[in-house]
Structures are given as structure tokens and as C-alpha cells.
PDB file of C-alpha atoms in Angstrom:
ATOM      1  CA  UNK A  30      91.395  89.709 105.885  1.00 36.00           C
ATOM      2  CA  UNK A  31      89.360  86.843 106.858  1.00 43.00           C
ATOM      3  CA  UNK A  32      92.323  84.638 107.366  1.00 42.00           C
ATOM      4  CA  UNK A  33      95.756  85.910 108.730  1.00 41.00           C
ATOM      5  CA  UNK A  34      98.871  84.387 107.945  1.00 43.00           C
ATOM      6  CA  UNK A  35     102.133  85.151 109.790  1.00 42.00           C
ATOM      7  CA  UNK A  36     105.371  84.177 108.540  1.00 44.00           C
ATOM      8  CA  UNK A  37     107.984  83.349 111.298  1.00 46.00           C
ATOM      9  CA  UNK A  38     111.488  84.364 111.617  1.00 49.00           C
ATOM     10  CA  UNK A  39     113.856  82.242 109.615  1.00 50.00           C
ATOM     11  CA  UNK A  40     116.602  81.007 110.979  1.00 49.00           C
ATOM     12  CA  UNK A  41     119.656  80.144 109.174  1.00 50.00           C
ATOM     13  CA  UNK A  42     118.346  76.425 109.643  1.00 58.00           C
ATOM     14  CA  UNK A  43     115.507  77.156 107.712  1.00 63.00           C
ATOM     15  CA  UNK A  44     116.878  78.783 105.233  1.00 59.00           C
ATOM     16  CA  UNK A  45     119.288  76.020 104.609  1.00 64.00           C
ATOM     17  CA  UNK A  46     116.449  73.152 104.826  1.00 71.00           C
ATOM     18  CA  UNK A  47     114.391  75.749 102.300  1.00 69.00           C
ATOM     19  CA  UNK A  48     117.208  75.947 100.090  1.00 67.00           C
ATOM     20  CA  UNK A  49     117.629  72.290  99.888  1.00 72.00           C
ATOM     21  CA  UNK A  50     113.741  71.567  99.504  1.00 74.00           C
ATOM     22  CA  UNK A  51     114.132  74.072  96.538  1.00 72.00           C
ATOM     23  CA  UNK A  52     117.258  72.023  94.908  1.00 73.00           C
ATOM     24  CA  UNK A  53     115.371  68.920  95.460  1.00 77.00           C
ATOM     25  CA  UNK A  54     112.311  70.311  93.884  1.00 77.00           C
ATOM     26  CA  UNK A  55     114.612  71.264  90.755  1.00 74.00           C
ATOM     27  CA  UNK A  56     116.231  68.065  90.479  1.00 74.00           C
ATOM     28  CA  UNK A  57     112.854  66.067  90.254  1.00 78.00           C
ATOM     29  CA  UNK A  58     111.622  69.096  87.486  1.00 74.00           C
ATOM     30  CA  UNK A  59     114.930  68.356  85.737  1.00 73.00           C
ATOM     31  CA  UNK A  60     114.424  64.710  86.180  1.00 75.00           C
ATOM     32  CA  UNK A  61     110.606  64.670  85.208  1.00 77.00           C
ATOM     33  CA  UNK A  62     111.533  66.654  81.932  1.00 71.00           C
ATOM     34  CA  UNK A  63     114.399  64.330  80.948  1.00 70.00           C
ATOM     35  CA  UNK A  64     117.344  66.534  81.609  1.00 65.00           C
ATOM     36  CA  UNK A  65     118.504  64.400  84.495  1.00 65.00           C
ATOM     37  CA  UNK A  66     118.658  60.628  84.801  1.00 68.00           C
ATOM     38  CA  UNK A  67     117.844  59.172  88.330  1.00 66.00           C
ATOM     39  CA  UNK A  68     120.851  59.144  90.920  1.00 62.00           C
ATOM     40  CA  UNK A  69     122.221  61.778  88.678  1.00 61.00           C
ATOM     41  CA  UNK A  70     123.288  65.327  90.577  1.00 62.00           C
ATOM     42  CA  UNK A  71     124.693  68.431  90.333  1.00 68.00           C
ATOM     43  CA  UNK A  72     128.275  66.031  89.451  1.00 73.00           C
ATOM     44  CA  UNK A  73     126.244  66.196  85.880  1.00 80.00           C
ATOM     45  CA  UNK A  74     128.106  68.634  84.316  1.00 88.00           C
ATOM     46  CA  UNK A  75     125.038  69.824  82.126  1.00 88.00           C
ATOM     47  CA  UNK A  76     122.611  69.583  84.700  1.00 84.00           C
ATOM     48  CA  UNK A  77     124.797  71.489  87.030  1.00 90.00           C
ATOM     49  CA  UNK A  78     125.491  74.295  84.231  1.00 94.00           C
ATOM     50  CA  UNK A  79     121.896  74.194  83.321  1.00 92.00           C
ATOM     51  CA  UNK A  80     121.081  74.522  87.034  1.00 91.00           C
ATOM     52  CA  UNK A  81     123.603  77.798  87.810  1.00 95.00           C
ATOM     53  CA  UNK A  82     122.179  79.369  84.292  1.00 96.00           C
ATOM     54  CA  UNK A  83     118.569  79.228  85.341  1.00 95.00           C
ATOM     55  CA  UNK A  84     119.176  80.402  88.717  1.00 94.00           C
ATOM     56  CA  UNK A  85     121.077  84.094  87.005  1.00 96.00           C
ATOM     57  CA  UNK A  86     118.313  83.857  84.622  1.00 96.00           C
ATOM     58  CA  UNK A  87     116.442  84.481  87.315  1.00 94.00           C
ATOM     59  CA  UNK A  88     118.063  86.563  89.066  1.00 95.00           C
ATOM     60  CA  UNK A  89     118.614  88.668  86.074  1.00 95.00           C
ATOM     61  CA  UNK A  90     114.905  88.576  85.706  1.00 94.00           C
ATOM     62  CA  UNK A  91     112.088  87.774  88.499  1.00 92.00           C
ATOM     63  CA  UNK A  92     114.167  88.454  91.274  1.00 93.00           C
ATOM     64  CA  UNK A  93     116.268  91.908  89.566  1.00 93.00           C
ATOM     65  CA  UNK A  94     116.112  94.374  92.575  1.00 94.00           C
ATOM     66  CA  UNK A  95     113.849  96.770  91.192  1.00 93.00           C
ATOM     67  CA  UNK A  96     111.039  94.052  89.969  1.00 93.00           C
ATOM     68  CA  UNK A  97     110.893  92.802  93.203  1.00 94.00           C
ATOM     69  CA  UNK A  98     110.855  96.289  94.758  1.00 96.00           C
ATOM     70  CA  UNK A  99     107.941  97.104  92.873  1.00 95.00           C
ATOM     71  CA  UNK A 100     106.292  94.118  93.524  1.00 94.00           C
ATOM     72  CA  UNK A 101     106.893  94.724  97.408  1.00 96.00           C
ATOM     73  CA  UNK A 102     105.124  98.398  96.838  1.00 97.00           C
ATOM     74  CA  UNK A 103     102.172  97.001  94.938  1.00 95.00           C
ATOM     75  CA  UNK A 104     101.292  94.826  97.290  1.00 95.00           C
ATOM     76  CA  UNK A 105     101.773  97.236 100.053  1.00 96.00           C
ATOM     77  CA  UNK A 106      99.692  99.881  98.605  1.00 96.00           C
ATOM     78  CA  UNK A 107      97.012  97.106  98.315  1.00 96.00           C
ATOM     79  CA  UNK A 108      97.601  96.085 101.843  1.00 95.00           C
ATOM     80  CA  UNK A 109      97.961  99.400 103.614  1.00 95.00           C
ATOM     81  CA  UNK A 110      94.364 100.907 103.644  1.00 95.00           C
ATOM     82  CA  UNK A 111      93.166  97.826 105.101  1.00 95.00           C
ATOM     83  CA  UNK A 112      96.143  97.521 107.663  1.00 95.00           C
ATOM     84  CA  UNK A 113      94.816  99.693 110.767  1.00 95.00           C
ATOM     85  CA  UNK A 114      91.462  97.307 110.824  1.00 95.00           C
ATOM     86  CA  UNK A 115      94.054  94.075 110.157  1.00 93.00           C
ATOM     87  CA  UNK A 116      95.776  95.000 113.315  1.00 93.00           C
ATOM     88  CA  UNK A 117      93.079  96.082 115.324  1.00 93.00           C
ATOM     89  CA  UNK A 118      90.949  92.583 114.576  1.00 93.00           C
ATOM     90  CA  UNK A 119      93.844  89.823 114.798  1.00 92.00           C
ATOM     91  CA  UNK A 120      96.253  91.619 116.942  1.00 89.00           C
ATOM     92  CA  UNK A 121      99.554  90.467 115.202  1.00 90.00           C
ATOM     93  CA  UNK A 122     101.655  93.068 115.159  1.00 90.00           C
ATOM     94  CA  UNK A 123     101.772  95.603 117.849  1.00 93.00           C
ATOM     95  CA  UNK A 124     101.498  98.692 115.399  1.00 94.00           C
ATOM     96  CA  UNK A 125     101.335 100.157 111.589  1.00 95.00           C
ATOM     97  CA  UNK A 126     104.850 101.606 112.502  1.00 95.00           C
ATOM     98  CA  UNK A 127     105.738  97.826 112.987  1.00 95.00           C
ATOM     99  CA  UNK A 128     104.465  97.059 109.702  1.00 95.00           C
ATOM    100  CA  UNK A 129     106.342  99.688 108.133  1.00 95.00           C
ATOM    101  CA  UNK A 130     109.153  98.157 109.746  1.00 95.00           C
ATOM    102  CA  UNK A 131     108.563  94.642 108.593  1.00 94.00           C
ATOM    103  CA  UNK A 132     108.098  96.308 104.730  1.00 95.00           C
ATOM    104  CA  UNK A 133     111.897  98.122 105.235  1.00 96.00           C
ATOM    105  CA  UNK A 134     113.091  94.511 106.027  1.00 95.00           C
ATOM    106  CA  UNK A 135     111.593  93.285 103.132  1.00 95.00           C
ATOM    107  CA  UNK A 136     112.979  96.225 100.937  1.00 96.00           C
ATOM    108  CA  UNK A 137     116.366  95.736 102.543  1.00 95.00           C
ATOM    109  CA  UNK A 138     115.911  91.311 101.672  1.00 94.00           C
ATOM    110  CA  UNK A 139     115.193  92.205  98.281  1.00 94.00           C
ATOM    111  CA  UNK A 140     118.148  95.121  97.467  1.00 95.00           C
ATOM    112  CA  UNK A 141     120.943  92.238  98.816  1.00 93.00           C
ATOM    113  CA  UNK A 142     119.090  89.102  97.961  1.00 92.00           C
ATOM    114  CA  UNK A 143     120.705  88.688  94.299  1.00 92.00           C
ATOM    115  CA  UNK A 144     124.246  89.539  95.565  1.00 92.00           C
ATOM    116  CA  UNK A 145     124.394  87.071  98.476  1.00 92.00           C
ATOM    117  CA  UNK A 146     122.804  84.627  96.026  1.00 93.00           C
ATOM    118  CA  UNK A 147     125.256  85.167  93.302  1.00 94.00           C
ATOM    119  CA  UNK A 148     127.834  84.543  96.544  1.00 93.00           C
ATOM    120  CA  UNK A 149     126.234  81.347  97.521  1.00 91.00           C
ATOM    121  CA  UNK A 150     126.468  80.108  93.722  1.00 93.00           C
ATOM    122  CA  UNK A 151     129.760  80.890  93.564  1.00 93.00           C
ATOM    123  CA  UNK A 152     131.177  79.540  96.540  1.00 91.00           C
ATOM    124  CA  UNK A 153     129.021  76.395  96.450  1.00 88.00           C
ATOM    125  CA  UNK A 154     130.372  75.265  92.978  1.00 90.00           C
ATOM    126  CA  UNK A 155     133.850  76.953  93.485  1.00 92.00           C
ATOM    127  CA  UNK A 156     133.043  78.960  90.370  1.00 96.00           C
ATOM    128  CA  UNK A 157     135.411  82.245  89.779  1.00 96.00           C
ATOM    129  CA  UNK A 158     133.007  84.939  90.048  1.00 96.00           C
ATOM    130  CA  UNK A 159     130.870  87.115  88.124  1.00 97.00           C
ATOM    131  CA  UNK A 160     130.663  88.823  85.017  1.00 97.00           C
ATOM    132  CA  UNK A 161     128.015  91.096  83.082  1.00 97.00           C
ATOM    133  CA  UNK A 162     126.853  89.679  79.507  1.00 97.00           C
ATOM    134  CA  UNK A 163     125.258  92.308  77.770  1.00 96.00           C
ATOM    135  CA  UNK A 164     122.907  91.678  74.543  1.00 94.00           C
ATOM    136  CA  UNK A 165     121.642  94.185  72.308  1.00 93.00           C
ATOM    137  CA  UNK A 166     119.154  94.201  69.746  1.00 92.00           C
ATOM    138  CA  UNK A 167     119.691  96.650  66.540  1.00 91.00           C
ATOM    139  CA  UNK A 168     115.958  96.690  65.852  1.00 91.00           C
ATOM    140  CA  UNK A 169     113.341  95.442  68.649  1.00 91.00           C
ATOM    141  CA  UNK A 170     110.834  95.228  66.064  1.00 92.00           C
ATOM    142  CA  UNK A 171     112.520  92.044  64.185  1.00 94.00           C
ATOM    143  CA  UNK A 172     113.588  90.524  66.968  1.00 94.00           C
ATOM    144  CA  UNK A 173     115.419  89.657  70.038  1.00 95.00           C
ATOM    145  CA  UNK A 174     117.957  87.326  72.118  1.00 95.00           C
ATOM    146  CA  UNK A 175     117.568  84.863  74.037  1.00 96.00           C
ATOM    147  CA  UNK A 176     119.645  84.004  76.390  1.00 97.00           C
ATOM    148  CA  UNK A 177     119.811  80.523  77.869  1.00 96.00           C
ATOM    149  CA  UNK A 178     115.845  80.136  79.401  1.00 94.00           C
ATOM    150  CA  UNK A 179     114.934  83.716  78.863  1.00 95.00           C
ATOM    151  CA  UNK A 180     113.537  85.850  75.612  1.00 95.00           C
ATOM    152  CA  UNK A 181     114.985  89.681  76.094  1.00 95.00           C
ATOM    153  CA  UNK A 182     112.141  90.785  75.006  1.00 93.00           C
ATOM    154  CA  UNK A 183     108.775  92.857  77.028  1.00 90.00           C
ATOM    155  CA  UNK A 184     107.075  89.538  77.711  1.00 90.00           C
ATOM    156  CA  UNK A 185     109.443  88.748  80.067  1.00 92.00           C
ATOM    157  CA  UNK A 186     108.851  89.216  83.948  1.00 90.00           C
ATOM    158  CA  UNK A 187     111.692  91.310  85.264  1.00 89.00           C
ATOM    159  CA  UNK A 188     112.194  93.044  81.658  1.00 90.00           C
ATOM    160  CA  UNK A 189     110.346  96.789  81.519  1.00 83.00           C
ATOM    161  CA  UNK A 190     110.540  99.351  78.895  1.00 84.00           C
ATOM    162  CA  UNK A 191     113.444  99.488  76.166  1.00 88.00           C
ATOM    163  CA  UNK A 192     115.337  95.792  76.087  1.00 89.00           C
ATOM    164  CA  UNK A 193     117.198  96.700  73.136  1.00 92.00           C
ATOM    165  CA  UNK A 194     120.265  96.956  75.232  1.00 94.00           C
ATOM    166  CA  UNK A 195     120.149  94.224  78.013  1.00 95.00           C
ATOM    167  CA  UNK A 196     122.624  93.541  80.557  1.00 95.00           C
ATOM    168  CA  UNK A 197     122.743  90.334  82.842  1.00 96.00           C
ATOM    169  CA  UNK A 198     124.984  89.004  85.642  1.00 97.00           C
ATOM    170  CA  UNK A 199     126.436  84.815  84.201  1.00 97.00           C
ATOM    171  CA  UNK A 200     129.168  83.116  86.087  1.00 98.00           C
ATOM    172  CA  UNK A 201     132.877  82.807  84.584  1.00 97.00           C
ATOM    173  CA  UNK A 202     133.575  79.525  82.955  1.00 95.00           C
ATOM    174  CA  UNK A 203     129.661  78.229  82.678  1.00 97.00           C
ATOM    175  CA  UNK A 204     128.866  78.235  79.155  1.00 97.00           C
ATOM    176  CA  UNK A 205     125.877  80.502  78.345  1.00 97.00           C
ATOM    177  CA  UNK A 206     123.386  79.598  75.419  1.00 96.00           C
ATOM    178  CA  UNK A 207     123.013  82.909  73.250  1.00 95.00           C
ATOM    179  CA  UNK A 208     119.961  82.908  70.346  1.00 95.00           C
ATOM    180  CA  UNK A 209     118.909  85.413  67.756  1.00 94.00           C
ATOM    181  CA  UNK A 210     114.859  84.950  67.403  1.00 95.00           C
ATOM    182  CA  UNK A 211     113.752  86.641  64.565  1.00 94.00           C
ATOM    183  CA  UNK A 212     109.961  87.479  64.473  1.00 94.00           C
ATOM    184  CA  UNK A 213     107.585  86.467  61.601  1.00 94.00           C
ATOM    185  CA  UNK A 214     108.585  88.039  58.500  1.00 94.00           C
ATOM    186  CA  UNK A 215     112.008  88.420  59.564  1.00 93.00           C
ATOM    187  CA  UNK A 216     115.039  86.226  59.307  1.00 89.00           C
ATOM    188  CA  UNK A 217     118.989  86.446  60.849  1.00 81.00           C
TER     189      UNK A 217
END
């Protein structure tokens, strides 16, 4: 640990200037790739439905509860031997009791960060809520759906083990793109 880094609280202020740096950074993606025309916005009814798609995609994926979990107690277990001689040299945190601390918070952020996010969606486009799509695939070995950005398949982060049966949280009234991909030497 040559080099420390230490994140500071965030404040609801900087959360809200993070989460508009992040939907600026999306609207210059979309508008890079050609799904958005300049001055366009979320009043683009495609880009806006492409926009709260991706964002469950996600959530149904890289940020699922138990991915980022696991990812939380990876990196911990890296982290941990190392911690007592982290604290000791740079003096950051008072304690490895602190530290466990901090890692609860960061369990705790990850086990309610897809439900408040699925709030904030909601609310911010008026949408009616929730509910859960489920896919399933008869045979895993000739295929798989896709569902708008995202193959259900094992080569997807945030999908582990059997994906024949696949369940993901879309919004009411926000049409969702569903594709049978057959693999070579099949066809649907």
C-alpha cells in the first residue's frame, strides 16, 4: 500500500452532482454512438426508454445484491492481511474494528442500493412501478435470451451458475426488447 486513497463521506450533494455527471456521461455515450442527436434528452422517448432499460439491466446484472456482495468480500479478503500494517503506516483509520465497520456500511450500500435505485427511476420519470420479467431457456446448450443489452447466458457479469430460468426487475409501461439467440448449429 504504497499509495492510500480515502474516499470521503458523500453528502446528498454529491451524490446528486455524481448522479448527474453519470447522466451526462450517458448522454454523450448515447450521443457519440448515434442513439441521440445533439440538444436531444431524456424528452426522447427512445433514448429515455433505452436509458431506464440499461440502467435495470444493470441492476439486474453488475449491481444484483449478491454480485456485488461478493465482490465486496473478495476484495476484503485481499485487503485484510495487509490491513493491520495499512493502519499502522498511514494512520487513516483509527482501528481494524473501524474497518470492519466501514466494510458493514458497504455491505449494508450494496443490499439497498438496487431498491432505492429502482425508487429514484421510478419517481424521476413518474413511471408506475416495478415488475419481475422472467426468461427461461428449455435447453442452455442451444441457446439463450437476451434481453434488451444483456445475453442470459454465463458470460454475463452478475449471471452465476444455472441461467436457464432468469428473473429480472423492468419498469411497467417501458417496452423491453426480448431475443432468442440460438448458438451455432442451432436455429429458433
Amino acid at each position: 500500500f504504497e499509495n492510500a486513497i480515502v474516499i470521503p463521506k458523500a453528502t446528498v450533494a454529491n451524490r446528486d452532482q455524481e448522479q448527474t455527471r453519470i447522466v451526462e456521461e450517458f448522454k454523450a455515450l448515447c450521443i457519440e454512438n448515434g442513439f441521440l442527436k445533439e440538444g436531444e434528452s431524456l424528452t426522447n422517448a427512445n433514448y429515455k426508454n433505452y436509458f431506464i432499460n440499461r440502467f435495470s439491466d444493470l441492476l439486474n446484472t453488475s449491481y444484483k445484491e449478491n454480485h456485488v456482495l461478493n465482490l465486496i468480500e473478495n476484495i476484503k479478503s485481499v485487503l485484510e492481511p495487509d490491513m493491520p500494517k495499512h493502519i499502522e503506516r498511514w494512520n487513516l483509520i483509527p482501528s481494524l474494528d473501524v474497518w470492519e465497520t466501514n466494510i458493514d456500511k458497504l455491505r449494508k450500500f450494496a443490499n439497498e442500493r438496487r431498491t432505492a435505485q429502482l425508487g429514484h427511476i421510478n419517481n424521476q420519470f413518474n413511471l408506475e412501478g416495478t415488475y419481475q420479467l422472467t426468461a427461461k431457456t428449455s435447453n442452455p446448450e442451444e441457446g439463450f435470451v437476451k434481453v434488451n443489452t444483456i445475453e442470459i447466458n454465463n458470460s454475463t457479469v452478475g449471471i452465476d451458475g444455472d441461467y436457464s430460468t432468469w428473473s429480472g426487475d423492468y419498469f411497467k409501461n417501458v417496452p423491453v426488447k426480448l431475443q432468442a439467440v440460438a448458438l451455432p448449429g442451432y436455429k429458433f
